[in-house]
Structures are given as C-alpha cells and as structure tokens.
mmCIF file of C-alpha atoms in Angstrom:
data_model
loop_
_atom_site.group_PDB
_atom_site.id
_atom_site.type_symbol
_atom_site.label_atom_id
_atom_site.label_comp_id
_atom_site.label_asym_id
_atom_site.label_seq_id
_atom_site.Cartn_x
_atom_site.Cartn_y
_atom_site.Cartn_z
ATOM 1 C CA MET A 27 171.429 59.946 -225.705
ATOM 2 C CA ILE A 28 170.619 56.421 -224.654
ATOM 3 C CA GLY A 29 169.495 53.363 -226.679
ATOM 4 C CA ASN A 30 168.393 49.666 -225.786
ATOM 5 C CA ASP A 31 168.022 46.383 -226.872
ATOM 6 C CA VAL A 32 166.668 43.166 -225.846
ATOM 7 C CA VAL A 33 167.239 39.868 -227.708
ATOM 8 C CA ASP A 34 165.292 36.782 -227.151
ATOM 9 C CA LEU A 35 167.904 34.007 -227.029
ATOM 10 C CA ALA A 36 165.123 31.056 -227.972
ATOM 11 C CA GLN A 37 163.853 33.523 -230.834
ATOM 12 C CA ALA A 38 167.555 34.380 -232.105
ATOM 13 C CA ALA A 39 168.224 30.554 -232.297
ATOM 14 C CA LYS A 40 165.089 29.999 -234.096
ATOM 15 C CA ASP A 41 165.619 32.924 -236.584
ATOM 16 C CA SER A 42 169.394 33.309 -237.133
ATOM 17 C CA ASN A 43 171.862 30.907 -237.880
ATOM 18 C CA TRP A 44 174.948 32.931 -237.048
ATOM 19 C CA ARG A 45 177.135 30.192 -238.361
ATOM 20 C CA ARG A 46 176.290 30.402 -241.630
ATOM 21 C CA PRO A 47 179.282 31.355 -243.781
ATOM 22 C CA ARG A 48 180.277 34.900 -244.196
ATOM 23 C CA PHE A 49 177.615 35.994 -241.345
ATOM 24 C CA LEU A 50 179.609 36.843 -238.599
ATOM 25 C CA ASP A 51 182.417 38.532 -240.846
ATOM 26 C CA ARG A 52 179.740 40.655 -241.920
ATOM 27 C CA ILE A 53 178.709 42.193 -238.779
ATOM 28 C CA PHE A 54 181.395 41.839 -236.101
ATOM 29 C CA THR A 55 184.849 43.066 -236.407
ATOM 30 C CA ALA A 56 188.150 40.771 -236.226
ATOM 31 C CA GLN A 57 188.688 41.287 -232.468
ATOM 32 C CA GLU A 58 184.855 40.705 -231.971
ATOM 33 C CA GLN A 59 185.325 37.518 -234.013
ATOM 34 C CA GLU A 60 188.267 36.534 -231.948
ATOM 35 C CA SER A 61 186.007 36.679 -228.363
ATOM 36 C CA ILE A 62 183.579 34.727 -229.851
ATOM 37 C CA SER A 63 185.434 32.024 -231.006
ATOM 38 C CA ASN A 64 187.184 32.116 -227.551
ATOM 39 C CA SER A 65 183.984 31.906 -225.536
ATOM 40 C CA ASN A 66 182.762 29.157 -223.695
ATOM 41 C CA ASN A 67 179.281 30.401 -224.445
ATOM 42 C CA LYS A 68 179.388 31.483 -228.118
ATOM 43 C CA ASP A 69 175.819 31.832 -228.601
ATOM 44 C CA GLN A 70 175.282 34.268 -225.914
ATOM 45 C CA THR A 71 178.708 36.025 -227.000
ATOM 46 C CA VAL A 72 177.091 36.527 -230.091
ATOM 47 C CA TRP A 73 173.884 37.914 -229.101
ATOM 48 C CA LEU A 74 175.697 39.889 -226.456
ATOM 49 C CA LEU A 75 178.066 41.836 -229.127
ATOM 50 C CA TRP A 76 175.067 42.091 -231.403
ATOM 51 C CA SER A 77 172.943 43.489 -228.692
ATOM 52 C CA LEU A 78 175.351 46.268 -227.523
ATOM 53 C CA LYS A 79 175.457 47.422 -231.425
ATOM 54 C CA GLU A 80 172.212 47.666 -231.797
ATOM 55 C CA ALA A 81 171.524 49.547 -228.275
ATOM 56 C CA ALA A 82 174.736 51.753 -229.064
ATOM 57 C CA TYR A 83 173.310 52.192 -232.742
ATOM 58 C CA LYS A 84 169.631 53.639 -231.418
ATOM 59 C CA ALA A 85 171.708 56.042 -229.175
ATOM 60 C CA TYR A 86 173.921 57.256 -232.444
ATOM 61 C CA VAL A 87 170.792 57.595 -234.377
ATOM 62 C CA GLN A 88 169.552 59.953 -231.551
ATOM 63 C CA GLU A 89 172.604 61.908 -231.710
ATOM 64 C CA THR A 90 173.365 62.356 -235.049
ATOM 65 C CA GLY A 91 170.018 61.641 -236.966
ATOM 66 C CA HIS A 92 172.050 59.422 -239.313
ATOM 67 C CA LYS A 93 170.701 56.101 -240.098
ATOM 68 C CA PHE A 94 172.752 53.273 -241.913
ATOM 69 C CA PHE A 95 172.777 49.205 -242.041
ATOM 70 C CA ASN A 96 176.568 48.869 -241.264
ATOM 71 C CA PRO A 97 176.918 46.727 -237.728
ATOM 72 C CA LYS A 98 180.833 46.251 -238.203
ATOM 73 C CA LYS A 99 181.185 50.177 -237.835
ATOM 74 C CA LEU A 100 180.321 49.953 -234.326
ATOM 75 C CA ARG A 101 183.123 48.371 -232.452
ATOM 76 C CA CYS A 102 182.521 46.552 -228.943
ATOM 77 C CA GLN A 103 184.555 45.892 -226.281
ATOM 78 C CA MET A 104 183.539 44.240 -223.260
ATOM 79 C CA MET A 105 185.208 45.439 -219.861
ATOM 80 C CA SER A 106 183.860 43.026 -217.701
ATOM 81 C CA SER A 107 180.878 40.334 -218.303
ATOM 82 C CA THR A 108 178.159 43.144 -218.387
ATOM 83 C CA GLU A 109 180.043 46.559 -218.853
ATOM 84 C CA GLY A 110 181.015 47.608 -222.223
ATOM 85 C CA ILE A 111 182.094 50.264 -224.675
ATOM 86 C CA VAL A 112 181.175 51.060 -228.465
ATOM 87 C CA GLU A 113 182.726 53.106 -230.387
ATOM 88 C CA ILE A 114 181.598 54.598 -233.920
ATOM 89 C CA SER A 115 183.177 57.491 -235.760
ATOM 90 C CA LYS A 116 184.868 59.042 -232.780
ATOM 91 C CA ARG A 117 181.750 58.885 -230.625
ATOM 92 C CA ARG A 118 181.573 56.571 -227.553
ATOM 93 C CA TYR A 119 178.944 54.663 -225.965
ATOM 94 C CA ARG A 120 178.854 52.842 -222.415
ATOM 95 C CA THR A 121 177.022 49.929 -222.099
ATOM 96 C CA THR A 122 175.597 47.700 -219.497
ATOM 97 C CA SER A 123 173.891 44.320 -220.115
ATOM 98 C CA LYS A 124 171.769 41.929 -218.385
ATOM 99 C CA LEU A 125 172.220 38.261 -219.067
ATOM 100 C CA THR A 126 169.842 35.718 -218.483
ATOM 101 C CA GLU A 127 169.233 32.397 -219.852
ATOM 102 C CA ASP A 128 166.460 33.248 -221.539
ATOM 103 C CA PHE A 129 167.605 36.819 -222.675
ATOM 104 C CA ILE A 130 170.125 39.638 -222.814
ATOM 105 C CA HIS A 131 169.271 43.347 -222.356
ATOM 106 C CA SER A 132 171.643 45.915 -223.166
ATOM 107 C CA ILE A 133 171.641 49.783 -222.596
ATOM 108 C CA ALA A 134 174.097 52.091 -224.303
ATOM 109 C CA SER A 135 174.340 56.116 -223.214
ATOM 110 C CA THR A 136 176.579 58.816 -223.372
ATOM 111 C CA GLU A 137 178.102 59.764 -220.089
ATOM 112 C CA ALA A 138 175.655 62.448 -219.597
ATOM 113 C CA HIS A 139 172.830 60.003 -219.726
ATOM 114 C CA GLU A 140 174.314 57.248 -217.296
ATOM 115 C CA GLN A 141 171.478 57.574 -214.494
ATOM 116 C CA ASN A 142 168.187 55.801 -216.121
ATOM 117 C CA LEU A 143 164.976 53.900 -215.395
ATOM 118 C CA ASN A 144 164.767 50.993 -217.446
ATOM 119 C CA ALA A 145 162.702 47.483 -217.225
ATOM 120 C CA CYS A 146 162.786 44.187 -219.646
ATOM 121 C CA PHE A 147 159.406 42.017 -219.154
ATOM 122 C CA PRO A 148 157.750 39.441 -221.061
ATOM 123 C CA LEU A 149 155.139 40.252 -223.431
ATOM 124 C CA SER A 150 151.966 37.746 -224.189
ATOM 125 C CA LYS A 151 151.979 38.075 -227.892
ATOM 126 C CA THR A 152 154.486 37.756 -230.685
ATOM 127 C CA ASP A 153 152.613 40.103 -233.275
ATOM 128 C CA HIS A 154 154.958 43.213 -234.067
ATOM 129 C CA GLY A 155 152.326 45.580 -233.930
ATOM 130 C CA PHE A 156 151.035 44.482 -230.638
ATOM 131 C CA GLN A 157 154.506 44.280 -229.206
ATOM 132 C CA SER A 158 155.254 48.060 -230.207
ATOM 133 C CA GLU A 159 152.093 49.435 -228.886
ATOM 134 C CA ALA A 160 152.630 47.027 -225.363
ATOM 135 C CA VAL A 161 156.372 48.368 -224.709
ATOM 136 C CA ARG A 162 154.903 51.920 -224.837
ATOM 137 C CA SER A 163 152.069 51.353 -222.707
ATOM 138 C CA VAL A 164 154.136 49.744 -219.991
ATOM 139 C CA LEU A 165 156.760 52.740 -220.043
ATOM 140 C CA ILE A 166 153.715 55.268 -219.483
ATOM 141 C CA GLU A 167 152.570 52.893 -216.683
ATOM 142 C CA THR A 168 155.699 52.591 -215.259
ATOM 143 C CA LEU A 169 155.896 56.924 -215.153
ATOM 144 C CA SER A 170 152.275 57.067 -213.988
ATOM 145 C CA LYS A 171 153.266 54.945 -210.584
ATOM 146 C CA ASP A 172 156.245 56.810 -209.986
ATOM 147 C CA ASN A 173 155.393 59.672 -207.657
ATOM 148 C CA SER A 174 158.639 61.934 -208.444
ATOM 149 C CA PHE A 175 157.565 61.744 -211.954
ATOM 150 C CA ARG A 176 154.603 64.199 -211.866
ATOM 151 C CA SER A 177 153.999 64.882 -215.663
ATOM 152 C CA THR A 178 150.547 63.601 -216.834
ATOM 153 C CA ASN A 179 148.512 62.770 -219.648
ATOM 154 C CA LEU A 180 151.654 60.671 -221.168
ATOM 155 C CA GLN A 181 152.348 59.827 -224.774
ATOM 156 C CA VAL A 182 154.877 58.320 -226.875
ATOM 157 C CA ARG A 183 155.356 59.928 -230.135
ATOM 158 C CA THR A 184 157.601 58.445 -233.056
ATOM 159 C CA ASP A 185 159.675 61.094 -235.487
ATOM 160 C CA ASP A 186 160.457 60.121 -239.079
ATOM 161 C CA LEU A 187 163.749 58.437 -238.041
ATOM 162 C CA GLY A 188 161.713 56.295 -235.419
ATOM 163 C CA ILE A 189 163.144 58.188 -232.615
ATOM 164 C CA PRO A 190 160.591 58.055 -229.719
ATOM 165 C CA SER A 191 159.690 61.066 -227.474
ATOM 166 C CA LEU A 192 157.694 61.520 -224.481
ATOM 167 C CA TYR A 193 154.898 64.102 -224.630
ATOM 168 C CA SER A 194 152.789 65.310 -221.402
ATOM 169 C CA GLU A 195 149.618 67.534 -222.232
ATOM 170 C CA ASN A 196 150.833 67.735 -225.583
ATOM 171 C CA ARG A 197 154.318 69.038 -224.676
ATOM 172 C CA LYS A 198 157.770 67.354 -225.628
ATOM 173 C CA LEU A 199 159.669 66.605 -222.298
ATOM 174 C CA SER A 200 163.278 66.663 -222.488
ATOM 175 C CA LYS A 201 163.567 62.818 -221.897
ATOM 176 C CA ARG A 202 165.491 60.276 -223.771
ATOM 177 C CA LEU A 203 164.008 57.151 -224.253
ATOM 178 C CA SER A 204 164.186 53.963 -226.560
ATOM 179 C CA PHE A 205 162.119 50.774 -226.850
ATOM 180 C CA SER A 206 162.999 47.368 -227.916
ATOM 181 C CA HIS A 207 160.931 44.184 -228.383
ATOM 182 C CA HIS A 208 161.839 40.614 -229.501
ATOM 183 C CA GLY A 209 160.642 37.280 -229.324
ATOM 184 C CA ALA A 210 158.829 37.275 -225.810
ATOM 185 C CA TYR A 211 160.282 40.231 -224.608
ATOM 186 C CA GLY A 212 159.847 43.510 -224.169
ATOM 187 C CA ALA A 213 162.012 46.326 -222.941
ATOM 188 C CA PHE A 214 162.563 50.344 -222.206
ATOM 189 C CA VAL A 215 164.916 52.543 -221.104
ATOM 190 C CA ILE A 216 164.383 56.821 -220.167
ATOM 191 C CA SER A 217 167.224 59.106 -218.913
ATOM 192 C CA MET B 30 166.823 40.748 -266.297
ATOM 193 C CA THR B 31 163.416 43.197 -266.034
ATOM 194 C CA LYS B 32 162.623 45.481 -263.079
ATOM 195 C CA ASP B 33 159.676 43.265 -262.675
ATOM 196 C CA GLU B 34 161.914 39.947 -262.548
ATOM 197 C CA LEU B 35 164.499 41.747 -260.207
ATOM 198 C CA ILE B 36 161.462 42.664 -257.910
ATOM 199 C CA SER B 37 159.917 39.160 -257.925
ATOM 200 C CA LYS B 38 163.595 37.771 -256.964
ATOM 201 C CA LEU B 39 163.815 39.760 -254.135
ATOM 202 C CA LYS B 40 160.462 39.590 -252.833
ATOM 203 C CA ALA B 41 161.022 35.489 -252.818
ATOM 204 C CA ILE B 42 164.367 36.168 -250.819
ATOM 205 C CA VAL B 43 162.842 38.657 -248.105
ATOM 206 C CA LYS B 44 159.967 36.277 -247.759
ATOM 207 C CA PRO B 45 161.226 33.972 -244.758
ATOM 208 C CA TYR B 46 162.439 37.089 -242.653
ATOM 209 C CA VAL B 47 159.367 39.102 -243.329
ATOM 210 C CA GLN B 48 157.094 39.704 -240.168
ATOM 211 C CA ASP B 49 154.199 41.897 -242.030
ATOM 212 C CA GLU B 50 152.800 39.102 -244.584
ATOM 213 C CA GLU B 51 150.362 42.205 -246.084
ATOM 214 C CA ALA B 52 153.035 44.635 -246.605
ATOM 215 C CA LEU B 53 154.738 41.640 -248.473
ATOM 216 C CA GLU B 54 151.907 41.400 -250.692
ATOM 217 C CA LYS B 55 152.095 44.929 -251.165
ATOM 218 C CA LEU B 56 155.991 44.945 -251.855
ATOM 219 C CA SER B 57 156.927 47.643 -254.483
ATOM 220 C CA GLU B 58 160.465 49.765 -255.105
ATOM 221 C CA ASP B 59 159.034 52.127 -252.053
ATOM 222 C CA THR B 60 159.105 48.953 -249.906
ATOM 223 C CA ASP B 61 161.451 49.411 -246.711
ATOM 224 C CA PHE B 62 162.775 46.064 -245.408
ATOM 225 C CA ILE B 63 162.701 47.493 -241.799
ATOM 226 C CA SER B 64 159.851 49.945 -241.205
ATOM 227 C CA ASP B 65 157.379 48.291 -243.761
ATOM 228 C CA LEU B 66 158.057 44.432 -243.863
ATOM 229 C CA LYS B 67 159.393 44.632 -240.142
ATOM 230 C CA ILE B 68 162.570 42.197 -240.865
ATOM 231 C CA ASN B 69 164.742 42.147 -237.678
ATOM 232 C CA SER B 70 168.291 43.922 -238.521
ATOM 233 C CA ALA B 71 170.055 40.469 -237.694
ATOM 234 C CA ASN B 72 168.121 39.078 -240.652
ATOM 235 C CA LEU B 73 168.527 41.530 -242.757
ATOM 236 C CA VAL B 74 172.421 40.406 -242.759
ATOM 237 C CA ASP B 75 170.619 36.971 -244.072
ATOM 238 C CA VAL B 76 168.848 38.797 -246.849
ATOM 239 C CA ILE B 77 172.541 40.388 -247.931
ATOM 240 C CA LEU B 78 174.062 37.286 -247.971
ATOM 241 C CA ASP B 79 170.669 35.245 -249.743
ATOM 242 C CA VAL B 80 170.953 38.318 -252.305
ATOM 243 C CA GLU B 81 174.878 37.698 -252.853
ATOM 244 C CA ASP B 82 174.192 33.948 -253.483
ATOM 245 C CA GLU B 83 171.388 34.525 -255.781
ATOM 246 C CA PHE B 84 173.115 36.840 -258.054
ATOM 247 C CA ASP B 85 176.227 35.752 -257.420
ATOM 248 C CA ILE B 86 177.820 38.873 -256.631
ATOM 249 C CA ARG B 87 179.606 40.542 -253.624
ATOM 250 C CA ILE B 88 178.099 43.285 -251.679
ATOM 251 C CA GLU B 89 180.705 45.509 -249.870
ATOM 252 C CA ASN B 90 179.885 46.897 -246.361
ATOM 253 C CA ASP B 91 180.011 50.373 -247.654
ATOM 254 C CA ASP B 92 177.251 49.327 -250.534
ATOM 255 C CA MET B 93 175.059 47.214 -247.682
ATOM 256 C CA GLU B 94 174.836 50.690 -245.381
ATOM 257 C CA LYS B 95 172.123 51.863 -247.948
ATOM 258 C CA MET B 96 170.400 48.592 -248.587
ATOM 259 C CA THR B 97 167.622 49.240 -246.341
ATOM 260 C CA ASN B 98 164.779 49.092 -248.820
ATOM 261 C CA VAL B 99 163.821 47.471 -251.993
ATOM 262 C CA LYS B 100 164.850 50.458 -253.990
ATOM 263 C CA ALA B 101 168.489 50.678 -253.192
ATOM 264 C CA ALA B 102 168.720 46.820 -253.408
ATOM 265 C CA MET B 103 167.758 46.945 -256.850
ATOM 266 C CA ALA B 104 170.377 49.736 -257.536
ATOM 267 C CA ILE B 105 173.315 48.340 -255.899
ATOM 268 C CA VAL B 106 172.105 44.455 -257.705
ATOM 269 C CA ASN B 107 172.147 46.246 -261.104
ATOM 270 C CA GLU B 108 175.194 47.822 -260.229
ATOM 271 C CA LYS B 109 176.971 44.980 -259.486
ATOM 272 C CA LEU B 110 175.741 42.889 -262.490
ATOM 273 C CA ALA B 111 177.189 45.381 -264.748
ATOM 274 C CA GLU B 112 180.316 45.107 -263.241
ATOM 275 C CA GLU B 113 180.686 41.233 -264.271
#
C-alpha cells in the first residue's frame, strides 16, 4: 500500500494559520508538538509532519477502506531529516520525504511497497479540476515513456472511496498508486 | 435554531475555505466538505475550530472523525447544543 502528499509551502502559509489557538493540538500528538516547538524551522516541521499524516492516511485507506478525519490518530516519528514512521491502530508505514524551500513531498508505504516510481512537478494552473486531471496525465505520460512498462492504453479510474487504480485495455493492473496536488505542485507515486 | 438557519451558518463558516464556488451555492445536507466543496484537509481543521467558536461548543476528536459532511456537522452541533 502506498500514499503520497505534496505541500506547497507558500500556499500553506497563505491558506493556513497553524499558530491559531487549538490548531496544533487538534492535529499533532504531544510528542509531535514538542518536535515542532523545538524546531528551528517551525513552518517546515509543521508541514512535514502534516504531509506524513496525509500520505500515510492514503495508504491506510487503500489498505482498510476505512475513511475518517482525525489526523492526531496518525502518530509520526522522524528517524532522520527525511525518513520517518507513521503508526495508526497497529499499522505502520515507512515514509520518505523530499524537502525543498518551496515544497515538501512525502511518500508513505508498507514494507512490501517500498520500491516505487514517484515525481513531484510544477503545475501551470491552480484550478482543482485541472490539477486532478494533470497529475493523472503526467503519470500516464511517464509510464508510456518507460520501456520496462509495456502495458498500453492506460487509464486511471477512481473508486467510491477515492482510491485510484490503473487500467490497461480496460483491465485493472495490480499497481498501487496515489496522487496529490496543492498550490503550484502536483505529485504521484506508483509501486 | 431551525435546520435552515443552521445550514446557512455552516455555509458562512466554510465559505472562506471552499475551492468549488458552484458547489457552495448548491450546499445542502448531502454536501461533502472534501469531495464536493474541495476543502483541503488542513482547512477542515479550521472549519472544526470555527464551528466551535461560532456555537460556543467543544468537539472531541472522536466526534470530529465523522464531521466530513454537512449532515454529520449538523448532527454534532445539535447534539452539543442540546447538552448545554
């Protein structure tokens, strides 16, 4: 199982005031709040931990089919500046993140899906519908250019829970994938 | 508070975070905050906090878990108001 999440840091700064009273306590465990308050770059730490929770949540929904809104239930621990672990009700996901000045892209996966193909890229428009289409097109384009990936006539379809699957010639492939877009960035992961 | 009053208060609360203006115009009990209004999940936290402030109630995380659509939000607000 695999999930990913991109945070556009400029967009996040514009849209969310994480310093508002009760905000952090809603989302982050006591231990996570401590790592935020000890951080030299609090904005980055807030959104890094947030992206971990979002990415792991997507992998969790893929695995269990259970949707809910309670980010605090996903407990993050950073093992290094880019590697982490997220735990939720006895399930455990490994995470890797790419951090730049402009965005954070995190991928969460179960052990079996550690090998993956992923990308994070700028998008030309911020419209939600456009972005949702664009990240799908970029994935299909990327796979079409990949000589080791021989399936043709690729399509992405999304089920009732919002979980995407890849189809070739109308047949579902046994691939796990996840899309994300935020602000000026789009991203995908496939394994 | 009538059902319509509650819906219109919720509509005003979610407005700043909505990315699909058309869906906001059509807001009803069946509207989902994420899949219909395209509210990003960080802003869903703001919605919860704004609902708490507007109605002067406190929503536990266990209640928040299901608060992803208008119907569930209305049920929780009514339940909390009745407790007071």
